[in-house]
Coordinates of C-alpha atoms in Angstrom, one line a residue:
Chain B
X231 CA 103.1 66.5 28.1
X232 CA 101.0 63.4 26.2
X233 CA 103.0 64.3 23.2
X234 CA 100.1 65.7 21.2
X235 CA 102.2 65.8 17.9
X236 CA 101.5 62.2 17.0
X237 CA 98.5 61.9 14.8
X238 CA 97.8 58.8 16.0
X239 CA 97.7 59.5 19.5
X240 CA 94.2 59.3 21.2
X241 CA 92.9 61.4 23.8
X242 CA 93.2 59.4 27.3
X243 CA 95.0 56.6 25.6
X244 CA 98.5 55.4 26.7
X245 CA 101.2 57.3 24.9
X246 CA 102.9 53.9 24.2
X247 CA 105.0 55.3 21.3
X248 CA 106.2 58.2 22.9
X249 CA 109.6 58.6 23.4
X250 CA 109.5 61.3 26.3
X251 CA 108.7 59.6 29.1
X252 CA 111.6 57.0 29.2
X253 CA 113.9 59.8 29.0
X254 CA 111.9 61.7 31.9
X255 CA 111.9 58.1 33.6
X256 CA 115.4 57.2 33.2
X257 CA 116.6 61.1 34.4
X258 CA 114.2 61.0 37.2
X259 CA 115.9 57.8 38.1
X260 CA 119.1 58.8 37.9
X261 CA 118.1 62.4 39.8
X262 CA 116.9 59.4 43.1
X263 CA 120.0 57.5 42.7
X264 CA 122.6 60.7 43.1
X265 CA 120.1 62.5 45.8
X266 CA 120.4 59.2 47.6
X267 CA 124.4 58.8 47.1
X268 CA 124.5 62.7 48.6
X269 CA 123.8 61.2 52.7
X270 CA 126.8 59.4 52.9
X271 CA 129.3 62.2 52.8
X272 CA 128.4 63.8 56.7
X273 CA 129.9 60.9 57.8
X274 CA 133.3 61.5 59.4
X275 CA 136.8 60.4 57.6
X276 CA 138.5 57.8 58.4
X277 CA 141.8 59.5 59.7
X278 CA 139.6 60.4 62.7
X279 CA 139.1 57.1 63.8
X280 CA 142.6 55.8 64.9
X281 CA 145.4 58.0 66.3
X282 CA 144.2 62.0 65.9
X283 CA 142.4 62.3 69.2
X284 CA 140.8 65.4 68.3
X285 CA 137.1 65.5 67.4
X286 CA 135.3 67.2 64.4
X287 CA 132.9 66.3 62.8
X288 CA 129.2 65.6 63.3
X289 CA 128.2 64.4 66.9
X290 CA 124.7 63.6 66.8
X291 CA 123.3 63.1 70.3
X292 CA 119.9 61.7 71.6
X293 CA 119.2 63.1 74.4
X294 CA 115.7 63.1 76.6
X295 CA 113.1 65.7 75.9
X296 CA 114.1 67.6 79.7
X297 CA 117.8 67.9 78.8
X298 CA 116.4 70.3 75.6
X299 CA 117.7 73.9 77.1
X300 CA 120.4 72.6 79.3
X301 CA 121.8 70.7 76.4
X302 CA 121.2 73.3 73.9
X303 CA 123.6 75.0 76.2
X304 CA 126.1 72.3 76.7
X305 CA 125.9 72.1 72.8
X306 CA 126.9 76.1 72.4
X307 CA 129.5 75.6 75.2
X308 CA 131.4 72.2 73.7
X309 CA 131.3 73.7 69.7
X310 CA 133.0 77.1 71.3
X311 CA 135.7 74.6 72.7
X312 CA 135.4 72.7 69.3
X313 CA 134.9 74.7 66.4
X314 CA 135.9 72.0 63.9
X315 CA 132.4 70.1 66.0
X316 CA 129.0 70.3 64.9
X317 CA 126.7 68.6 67.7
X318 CA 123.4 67.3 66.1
X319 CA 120.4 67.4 69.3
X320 CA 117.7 64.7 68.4
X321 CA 115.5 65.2 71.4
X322 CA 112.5 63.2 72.3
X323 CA 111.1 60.9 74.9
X324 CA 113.9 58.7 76.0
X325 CA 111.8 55.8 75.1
X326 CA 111.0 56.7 71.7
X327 CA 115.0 57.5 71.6
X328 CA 115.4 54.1 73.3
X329 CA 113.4 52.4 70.5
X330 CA 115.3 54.1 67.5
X331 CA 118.6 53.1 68.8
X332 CA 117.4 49.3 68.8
X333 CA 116.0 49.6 65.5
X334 CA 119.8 50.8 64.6
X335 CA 119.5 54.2 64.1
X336 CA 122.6 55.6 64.4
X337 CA 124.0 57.9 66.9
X338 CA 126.9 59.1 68.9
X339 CA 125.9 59.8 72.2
X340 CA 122.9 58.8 74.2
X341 CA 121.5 60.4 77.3
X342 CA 118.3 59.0 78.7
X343 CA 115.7 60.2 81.8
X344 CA 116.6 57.4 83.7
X345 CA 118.7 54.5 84.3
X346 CA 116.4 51.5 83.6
X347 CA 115.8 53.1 79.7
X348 CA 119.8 53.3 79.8
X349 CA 120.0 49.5 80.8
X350 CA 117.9 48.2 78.1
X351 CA 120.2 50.1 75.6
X352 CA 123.2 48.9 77.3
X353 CA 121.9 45.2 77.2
X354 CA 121.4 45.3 74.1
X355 CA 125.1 45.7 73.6
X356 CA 124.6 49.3 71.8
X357 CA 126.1 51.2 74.5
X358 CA 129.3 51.3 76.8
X359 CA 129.5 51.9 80.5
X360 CA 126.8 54.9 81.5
X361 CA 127.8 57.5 83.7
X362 CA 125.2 59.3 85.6
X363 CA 125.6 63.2 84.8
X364 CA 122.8 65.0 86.5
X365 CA 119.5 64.4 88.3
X366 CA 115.9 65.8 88.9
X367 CA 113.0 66.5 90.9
X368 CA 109.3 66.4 90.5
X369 CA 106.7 69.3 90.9
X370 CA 103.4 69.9 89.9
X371 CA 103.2 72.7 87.5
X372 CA 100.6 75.4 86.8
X373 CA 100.0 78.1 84.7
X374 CA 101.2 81.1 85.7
X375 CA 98.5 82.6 88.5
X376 CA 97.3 79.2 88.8
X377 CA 94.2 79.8 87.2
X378 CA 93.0 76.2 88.7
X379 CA 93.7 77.3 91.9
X380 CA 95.3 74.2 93.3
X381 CA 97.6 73.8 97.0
X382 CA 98.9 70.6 96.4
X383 CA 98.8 67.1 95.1
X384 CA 95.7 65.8 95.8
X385 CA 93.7 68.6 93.6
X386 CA 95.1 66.4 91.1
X387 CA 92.5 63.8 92.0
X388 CA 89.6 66.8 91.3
X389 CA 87.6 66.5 88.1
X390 CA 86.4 69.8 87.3
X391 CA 89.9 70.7 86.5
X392 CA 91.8 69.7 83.4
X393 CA 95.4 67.7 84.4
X394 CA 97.6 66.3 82.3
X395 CA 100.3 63.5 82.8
X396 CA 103.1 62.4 80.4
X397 CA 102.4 58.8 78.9
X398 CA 103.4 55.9 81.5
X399 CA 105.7 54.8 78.9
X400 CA 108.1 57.5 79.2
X401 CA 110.2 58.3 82.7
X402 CA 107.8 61.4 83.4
X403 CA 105.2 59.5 83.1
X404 CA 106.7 56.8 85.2
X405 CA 108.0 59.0 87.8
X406 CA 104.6 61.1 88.2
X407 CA 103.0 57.8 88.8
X408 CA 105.4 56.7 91.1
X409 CA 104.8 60.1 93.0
X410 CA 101.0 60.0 92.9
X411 CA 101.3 56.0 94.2
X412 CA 103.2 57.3 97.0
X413 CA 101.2 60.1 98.4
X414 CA 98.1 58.0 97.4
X415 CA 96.2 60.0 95.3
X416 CA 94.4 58.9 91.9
X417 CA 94.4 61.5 89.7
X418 CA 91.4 62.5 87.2
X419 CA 93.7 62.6 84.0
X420 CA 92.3 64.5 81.1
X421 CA 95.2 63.8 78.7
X422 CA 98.9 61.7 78.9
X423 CA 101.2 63.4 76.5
X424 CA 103.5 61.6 74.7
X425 CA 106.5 64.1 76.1
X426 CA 107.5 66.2 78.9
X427 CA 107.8 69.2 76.4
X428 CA 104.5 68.6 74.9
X429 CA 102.8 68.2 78.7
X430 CA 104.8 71.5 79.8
X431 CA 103.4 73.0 76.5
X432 CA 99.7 72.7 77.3
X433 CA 100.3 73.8 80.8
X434 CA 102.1 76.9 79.7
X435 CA 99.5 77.7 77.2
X436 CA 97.0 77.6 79.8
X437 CA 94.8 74.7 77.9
X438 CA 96.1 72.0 81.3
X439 CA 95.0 73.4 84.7
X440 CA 98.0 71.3 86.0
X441 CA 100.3 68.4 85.3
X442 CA 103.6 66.7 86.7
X443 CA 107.0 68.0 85.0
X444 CA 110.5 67.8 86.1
X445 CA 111.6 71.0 88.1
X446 CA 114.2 72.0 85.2
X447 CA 111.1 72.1 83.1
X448 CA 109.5 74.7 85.2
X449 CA 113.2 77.0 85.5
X450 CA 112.8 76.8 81.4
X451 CA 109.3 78.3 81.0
X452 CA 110.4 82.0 81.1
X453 CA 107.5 82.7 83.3
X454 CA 104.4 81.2 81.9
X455 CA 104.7 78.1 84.4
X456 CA 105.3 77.9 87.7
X457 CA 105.2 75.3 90.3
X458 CA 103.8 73.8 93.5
X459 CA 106.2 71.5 95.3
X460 CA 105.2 67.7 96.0
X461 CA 104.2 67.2 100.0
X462 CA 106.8 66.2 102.0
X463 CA 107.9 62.1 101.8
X464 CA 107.0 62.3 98.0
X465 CA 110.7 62.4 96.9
X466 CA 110.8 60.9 93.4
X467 CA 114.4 61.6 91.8
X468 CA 114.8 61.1 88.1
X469 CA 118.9 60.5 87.9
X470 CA 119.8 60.8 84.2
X471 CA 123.1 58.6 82.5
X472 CA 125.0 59.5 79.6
X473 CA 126.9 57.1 77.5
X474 CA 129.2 56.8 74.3
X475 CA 127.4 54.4 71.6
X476 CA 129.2 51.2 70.6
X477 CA 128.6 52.2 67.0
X478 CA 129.0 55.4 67.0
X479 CA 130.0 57.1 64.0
X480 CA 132.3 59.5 65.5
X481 CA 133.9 57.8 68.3
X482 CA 135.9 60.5 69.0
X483 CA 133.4 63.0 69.0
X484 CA 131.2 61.0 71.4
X485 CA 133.8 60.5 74.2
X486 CA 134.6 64.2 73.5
X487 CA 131.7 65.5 74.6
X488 CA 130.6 62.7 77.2
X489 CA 133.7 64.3 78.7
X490 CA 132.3 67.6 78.6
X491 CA 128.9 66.9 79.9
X492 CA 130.6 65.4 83.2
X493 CA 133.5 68.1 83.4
X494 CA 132.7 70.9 85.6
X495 CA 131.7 73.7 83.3
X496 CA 129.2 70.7 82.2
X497 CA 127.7 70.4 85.8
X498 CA 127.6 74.1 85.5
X499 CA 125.3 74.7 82.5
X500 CA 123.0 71.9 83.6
X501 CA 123.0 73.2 87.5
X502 CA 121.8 77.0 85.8
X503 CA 119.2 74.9 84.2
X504 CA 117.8 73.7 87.5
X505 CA 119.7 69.7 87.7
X506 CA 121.2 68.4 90.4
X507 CA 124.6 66.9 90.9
X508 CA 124.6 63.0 90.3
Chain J
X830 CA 84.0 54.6 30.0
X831 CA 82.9 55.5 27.0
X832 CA 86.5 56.0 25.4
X833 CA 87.1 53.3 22.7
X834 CA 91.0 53.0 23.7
X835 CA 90.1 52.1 27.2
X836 CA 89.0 48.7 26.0
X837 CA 91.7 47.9 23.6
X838 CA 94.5 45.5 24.5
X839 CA 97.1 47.0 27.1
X840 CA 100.0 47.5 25.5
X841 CA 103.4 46.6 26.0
X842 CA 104.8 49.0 28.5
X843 CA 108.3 50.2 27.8
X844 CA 110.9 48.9 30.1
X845 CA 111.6 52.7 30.9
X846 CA 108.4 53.5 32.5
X847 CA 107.7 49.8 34.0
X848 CA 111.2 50.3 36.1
X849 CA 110.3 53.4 38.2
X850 CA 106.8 51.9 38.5
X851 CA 108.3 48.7 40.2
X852 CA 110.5 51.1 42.4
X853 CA 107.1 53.3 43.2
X854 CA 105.0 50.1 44.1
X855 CA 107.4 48.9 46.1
X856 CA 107.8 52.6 48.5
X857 CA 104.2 51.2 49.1
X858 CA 104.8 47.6 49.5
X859 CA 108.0 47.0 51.2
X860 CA 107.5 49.1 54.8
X861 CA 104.2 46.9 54.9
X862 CA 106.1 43.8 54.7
X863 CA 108.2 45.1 57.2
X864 CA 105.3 45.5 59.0
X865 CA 104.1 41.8 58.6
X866 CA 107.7 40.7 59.6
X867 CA 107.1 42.0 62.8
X868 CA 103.8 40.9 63.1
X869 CA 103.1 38.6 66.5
X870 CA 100.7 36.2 65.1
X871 CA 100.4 33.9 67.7
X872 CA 99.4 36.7 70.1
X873 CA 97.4 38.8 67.3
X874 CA 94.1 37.8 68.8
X875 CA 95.0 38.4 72.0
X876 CA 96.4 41.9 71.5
X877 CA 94.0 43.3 69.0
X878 CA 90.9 42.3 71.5
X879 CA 92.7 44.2 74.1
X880 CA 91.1 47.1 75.7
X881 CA 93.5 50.0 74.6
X882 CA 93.3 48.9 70.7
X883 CA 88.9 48.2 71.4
X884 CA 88.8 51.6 73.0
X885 CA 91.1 53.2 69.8
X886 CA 88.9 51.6 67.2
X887 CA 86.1 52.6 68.4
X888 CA 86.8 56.1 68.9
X889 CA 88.6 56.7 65.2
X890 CA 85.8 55.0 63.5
X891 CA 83.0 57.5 65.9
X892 CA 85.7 60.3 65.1
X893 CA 86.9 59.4 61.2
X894 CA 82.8 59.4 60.6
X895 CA 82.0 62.2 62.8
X896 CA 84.2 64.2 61.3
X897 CA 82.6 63.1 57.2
X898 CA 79.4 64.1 58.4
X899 CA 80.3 67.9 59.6
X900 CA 82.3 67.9 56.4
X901 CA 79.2 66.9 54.2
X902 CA 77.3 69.3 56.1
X903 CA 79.4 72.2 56.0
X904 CA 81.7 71.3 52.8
X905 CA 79.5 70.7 50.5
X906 CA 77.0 74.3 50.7
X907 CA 80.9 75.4 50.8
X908 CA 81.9 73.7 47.3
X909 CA 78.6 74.6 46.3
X910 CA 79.4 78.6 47.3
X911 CA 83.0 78.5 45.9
X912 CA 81.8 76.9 42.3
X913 CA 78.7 79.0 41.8
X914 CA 78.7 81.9 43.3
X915 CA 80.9 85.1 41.9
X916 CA 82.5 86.8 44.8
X917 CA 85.9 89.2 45.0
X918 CA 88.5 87.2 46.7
X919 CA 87.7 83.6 45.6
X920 CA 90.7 82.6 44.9
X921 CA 91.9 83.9 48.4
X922 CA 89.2 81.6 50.0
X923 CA 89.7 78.7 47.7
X924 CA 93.7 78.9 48.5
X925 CA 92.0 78.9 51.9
X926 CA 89.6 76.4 52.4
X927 CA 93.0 74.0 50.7
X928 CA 95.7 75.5 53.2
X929 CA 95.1 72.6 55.8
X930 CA 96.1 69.5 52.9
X931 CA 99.7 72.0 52.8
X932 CA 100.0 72.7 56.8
X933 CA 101.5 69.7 58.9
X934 CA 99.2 68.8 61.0
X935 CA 101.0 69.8 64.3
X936 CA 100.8 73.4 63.0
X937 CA 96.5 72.9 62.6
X938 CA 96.6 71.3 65.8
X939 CA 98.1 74.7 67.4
X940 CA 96.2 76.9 65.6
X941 CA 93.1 75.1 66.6
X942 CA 94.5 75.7 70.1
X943 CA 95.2 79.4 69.4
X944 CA 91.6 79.3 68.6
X945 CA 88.8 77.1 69.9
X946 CA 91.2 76.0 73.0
X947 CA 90.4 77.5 76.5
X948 CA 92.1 80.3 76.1
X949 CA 91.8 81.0 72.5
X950 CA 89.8 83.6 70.6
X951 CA 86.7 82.0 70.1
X952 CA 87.1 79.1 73.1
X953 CA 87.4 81.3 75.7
X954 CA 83.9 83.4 75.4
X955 CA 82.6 79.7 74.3
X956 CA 83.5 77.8 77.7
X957 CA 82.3 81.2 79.7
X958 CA 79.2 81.0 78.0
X959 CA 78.1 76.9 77.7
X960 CA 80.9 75.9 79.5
X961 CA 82.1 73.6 76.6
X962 CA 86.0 73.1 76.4
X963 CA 86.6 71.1 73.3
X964 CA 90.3 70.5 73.7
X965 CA 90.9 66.7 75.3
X966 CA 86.9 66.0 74.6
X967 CA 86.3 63.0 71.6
X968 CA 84.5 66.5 70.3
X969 CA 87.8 68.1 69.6
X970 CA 89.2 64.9 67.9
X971 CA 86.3 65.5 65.7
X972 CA 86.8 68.7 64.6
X973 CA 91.2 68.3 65.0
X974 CA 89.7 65.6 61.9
X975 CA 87.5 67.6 60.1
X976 CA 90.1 70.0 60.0
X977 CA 92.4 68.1 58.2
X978 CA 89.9 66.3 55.8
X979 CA 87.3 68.4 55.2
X980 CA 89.1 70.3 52.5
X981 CA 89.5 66.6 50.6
X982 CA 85.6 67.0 50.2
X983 CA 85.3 70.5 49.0
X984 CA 87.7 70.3 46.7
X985 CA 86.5 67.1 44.7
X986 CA 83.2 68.5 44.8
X987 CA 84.0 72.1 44.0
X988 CA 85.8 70.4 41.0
X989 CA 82.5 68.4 39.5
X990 CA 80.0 71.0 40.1
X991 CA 82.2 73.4 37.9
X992 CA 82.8 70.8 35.3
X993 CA 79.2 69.1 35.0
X994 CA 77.2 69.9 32.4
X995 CA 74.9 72.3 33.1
X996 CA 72.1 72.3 30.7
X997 CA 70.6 70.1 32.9
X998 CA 70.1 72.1 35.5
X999 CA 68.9 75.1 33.1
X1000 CA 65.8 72.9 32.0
X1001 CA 64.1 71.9 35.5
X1002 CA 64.6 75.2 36.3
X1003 CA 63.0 76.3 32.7
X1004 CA 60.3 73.4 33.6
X1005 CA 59.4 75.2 36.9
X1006 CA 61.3 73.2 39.0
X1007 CA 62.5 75.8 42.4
X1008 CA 66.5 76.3 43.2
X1009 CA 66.3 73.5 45.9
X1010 CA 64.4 71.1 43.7
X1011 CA 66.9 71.6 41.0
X1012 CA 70.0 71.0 43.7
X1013 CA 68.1 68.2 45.2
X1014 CA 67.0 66.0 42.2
X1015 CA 69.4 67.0 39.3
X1016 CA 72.6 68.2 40.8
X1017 CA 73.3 66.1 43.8
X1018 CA 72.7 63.1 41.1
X1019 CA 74.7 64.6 38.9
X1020 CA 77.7 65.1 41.1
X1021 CA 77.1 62.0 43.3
X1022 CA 80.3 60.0 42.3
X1023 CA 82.6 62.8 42.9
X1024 CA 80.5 63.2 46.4
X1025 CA 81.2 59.4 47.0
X1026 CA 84.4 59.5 46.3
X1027 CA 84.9 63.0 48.2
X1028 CA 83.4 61.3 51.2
X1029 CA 85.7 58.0 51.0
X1030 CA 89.0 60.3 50.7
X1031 CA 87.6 62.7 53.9
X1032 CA 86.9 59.9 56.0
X1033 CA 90.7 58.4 54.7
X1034 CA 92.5 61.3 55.8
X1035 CA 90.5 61.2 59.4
X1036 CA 90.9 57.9 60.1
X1037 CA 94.6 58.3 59.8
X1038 CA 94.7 61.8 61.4
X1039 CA 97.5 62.3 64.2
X1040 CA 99.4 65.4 64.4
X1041 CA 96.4 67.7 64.9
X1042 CA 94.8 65.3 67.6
X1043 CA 97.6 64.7 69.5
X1044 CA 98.5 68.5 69.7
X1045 CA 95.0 69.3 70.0
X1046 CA 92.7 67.1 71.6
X1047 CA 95.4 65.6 73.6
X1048 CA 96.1 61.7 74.5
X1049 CA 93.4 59.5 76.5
X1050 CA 92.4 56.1 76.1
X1051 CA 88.8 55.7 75.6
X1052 CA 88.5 59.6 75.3
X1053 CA 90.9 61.3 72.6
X1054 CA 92.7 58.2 71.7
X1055 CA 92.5 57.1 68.5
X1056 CA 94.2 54.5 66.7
X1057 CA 97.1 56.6 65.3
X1058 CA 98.0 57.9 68.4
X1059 CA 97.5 54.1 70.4
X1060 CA 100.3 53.2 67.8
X1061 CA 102.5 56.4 68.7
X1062 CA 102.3 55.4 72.6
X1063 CA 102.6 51.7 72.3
X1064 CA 105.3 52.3 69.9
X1065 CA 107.2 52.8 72.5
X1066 CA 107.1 50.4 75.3
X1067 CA 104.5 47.7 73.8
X1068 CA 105.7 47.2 70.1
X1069 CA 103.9 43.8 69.6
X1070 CA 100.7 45.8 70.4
X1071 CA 102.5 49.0 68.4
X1072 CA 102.2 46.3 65.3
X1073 CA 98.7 44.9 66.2
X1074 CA 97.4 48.4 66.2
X1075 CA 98.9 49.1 63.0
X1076 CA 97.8 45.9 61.0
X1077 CA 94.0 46.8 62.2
X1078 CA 94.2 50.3 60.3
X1079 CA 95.7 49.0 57.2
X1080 CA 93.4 46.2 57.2
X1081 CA 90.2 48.5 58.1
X1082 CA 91.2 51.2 55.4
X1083 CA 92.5 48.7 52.5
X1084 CA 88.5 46.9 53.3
X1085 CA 87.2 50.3 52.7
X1086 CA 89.1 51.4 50.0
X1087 CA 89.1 48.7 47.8
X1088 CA 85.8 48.1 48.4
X1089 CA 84.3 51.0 47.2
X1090 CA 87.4 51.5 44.4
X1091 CA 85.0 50.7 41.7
X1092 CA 83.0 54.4 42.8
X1093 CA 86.2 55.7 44.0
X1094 CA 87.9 56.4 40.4
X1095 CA 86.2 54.8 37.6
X1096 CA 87.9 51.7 36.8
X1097 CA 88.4 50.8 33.0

């Protein structure tokens, strides 16, 4: 590639006369500058914005890691209704979500594990008037046959067995603590994932002896989790709000399917997934 | 270097090349002023002394140089094995002993799981027997890093053993010298700046290693959490400390990388 045809040209000396490279230079260049001008055309047109109240386009939703199956649903459900829709799911930990929004990444809808999460997106003036869609309970989840063999909350606190917790930063994490605070138990944590999904994962591959989910998480497992309810008095309810975002790229699409997740066939799909009503 | 035209004048470089070499440099340079625009300075002290980012640094550094001595214990008889020795389905094992700089992390991570976790192929029978569960132990950070890095080793050194001149070795060994001697005092010397620089690139990729921790090892401070994955958590509630975190990895590789640079790649 060195051009070896010129005479002069030295082994492992700069091929300084050679013509080659600025051509491969200036292509590859221009190759960057058109790949880069491609990721502006998913945006949606302008005719969409003012007056034609129906939505197509992209919707790209955030939405917490627990709403992945009963969203997933939501999201076959609302592009039946809408064929000329295609909803985007980024899922994650609402906080990570949280934090991408208020670095400006954009979005159309967001829907967050609880309302404090919400807030700080709202106050930050990226998000209009939240709705609370669905809410959630707490269990503690085992592998299936509970190879740990626990009965309730306090095994938690044993150390012989491996438990797991999601990260006090997100609203798992938060809510598990909140549980264990009430019923007064300190729990001998062996890992605090950074998700609910990745937690539920490590239970369900049998790596966790136990660990604090939601209760949808437990309905999505297909069988390789199952759960031991929290003692009675230890009601922690995660209540989850869904909004349209200020910037949203597709306006229309956003209140479009806002309006689905809190119209009744919306409750439906996210009551088969194991919410509760708001 | 030997190579007169490495110590002529530099030439003039052609706008052409110099362009896309400004735009390269600054892929590098630009996200880490964004990170020094976020910076806290006032409270940089303060956050780095903290016991999460303590706890973090301590553990990559025991796990980034745990994990470059397995590697030079077990990559380089392997490198050694792979460049000497005629076997049928070399290249199948070269390909590999490489597959893990191809596979995201996350996938090594789960397959370590599959594997050495508790009720993997080989973890299972492990725990029954010694009762050792590597997954969420520092242990399993370890090996989640040598995982990832180790194949940085065997391949540098693979590469100099094949290419070093071996005339060398062919006279100790004509001079009486045994197989061991000959490894120990001609061809360890003989390789030892591709070792070095073998060694500085494993330990690299370690100390930076997240995917196959997190997935693997899990998330503890003080346990299994190293600095990459302190930034991950705190990225999301504390991003002052998120930023702290991040400046004390680029400022403890850039110390280690341009300090040993000049043995790294031979500088003109």
């Amino acid at each position: 590639m060195t051009g070896d045809r010129h005479v002069d040209h030295r082994p492992g000396g700069p091929a300084r006369s050679v013509p080659r490279p600025l051509v491969v230079a200036v292509l590859v260049g221009a190759l960057v500058l058109t790949a880069c001008g491609d990721t502006t055309s998913a945006t949606p047109t302008a005719e969409n914005t003012r007056g034609d109240r129906t939505p197509r386009g992209e919707v790209l939703v955030s939405a917490a890691a627990s709403l992945t199956d009963a969203f997933g649903a939501i999201e076959d459900a609302f592009e039946d209704a809408h064929p000329d829709v295609d909803v985007v799911l980024n899922l994650g930990g609402s906080s990570a979500l949280r934090e991408q929004l208020l670095e400006g990444a954009p979005a159309d809808v967001f829907a967050s594990a609880d309302p404090d999460t919400m807030a700080e997106v709202v106050d930050a003036g990226l998000a209009d008037g939240p709705t609370t869609f669905a809410t959630n309970g707490l269990v503690i989840a085992v592998p299936t046959g509970n190879p740990g063999a626990l009965t309730g909350l306090d095994d938690l606190a044993d150390d012989d067995l491996l438990v797991g917790l999601c990260a006090p930063t997100v609203p798992c994490g938060m809510f598990a603590r909140r549980a264990l605070d009430m019923a007064g138990v300190v729990a001998a944590v062996d890992t605090e994932e950074p998700d609910v999904r990745a937690l539920l994962t490590k239970i369900a591959a049998g790596e966790l002896d136990a660990g604090i989910t939601y209760v949808t998480d437990v309905a999505s497992s297909s069988g390789s989790v199952e759960a031991i309810d929290l003692p009675d008095g230890v009601d922690v309810v995660a209540t989850y709000p869904v909004a349209t975002l200020a910037d949203a790229p597709n306006p229309t699409g956003a209140s479009a399917f806002v309006d689905f997740v809190v119209s009744d066939r919306g409750r439906d799909l996210l009551s088969s997934a194991g919410f509760g009503p708001p | 270097m030997t190579n007169p035209t490495s110590r002529r004048a530099s030439p003039r470089p052609p706008i052409g090349l110099l362009l896309p070499a400004a735009i390269g440099l600054a892929l590098f340079v630009v996200p880490l002023v964004g990170l020094l625009a976020r910076t806290p300075w006032a409270d940089l002290l303060d956050l780095v002394t903290g016991a999460v980012v303590t706890d973090a640094l301590r553990l990559s550094l025991v796990s980034s140089l745990g994990a470059t001595v397995v590697s030079l214990l077990l990559g380089v008889p392997l490198a050694w094995v792979l460049a000497r020795v005629e076997f049928p389905g070399r290249s199948l094992v070269r390909g590999l002993v490489t597959l893990p700089l191809v596979l995201p992390p996350v996938v090594g991570g789960a397959a370590l799981l599959f594997a050495v976790g508790r009720r993997g192929l080989v973890g299972g029978p492990l725990e029954r027997m010694t009762g050792l569960v590597l997954p969420f132990s520092t242990a399993g950070v370890v090996l989640a890093c040598t995982f990832v890095a180790m194949p940085f080793l065997v391949i540098t050194v693979e590469g100099a053993l094949r290419t070093m001149d071996r005339r060398q070795e062919d006279a100790a060994a004509t001079l009486g010298a045994s197989r061991w001697t000959v490894l120990r005092r001609v061809t360890l010397p003989v390789i030892a700046p591709s070792l070095v620089s073998g060694l500085v690139l494993t330990w690299a990729r370690a100390f930076g290693e997240f995917g196959a921790t997190v997935t693997f090892a899990g998330n503890l401070q003080g346990r299994t959490q190293t600095l990459p994955l302190a930034v991950f958590v705190a990225l999301e509630s504390q991003r002052d400390t998120a930023v702290a975190i991040s400046l004390v990895m680029v400022a403890v590789s850039l110390a280690v990388l341009v300090g040993l640079r000049g043995r790294w790649w031979p500088t003109s």
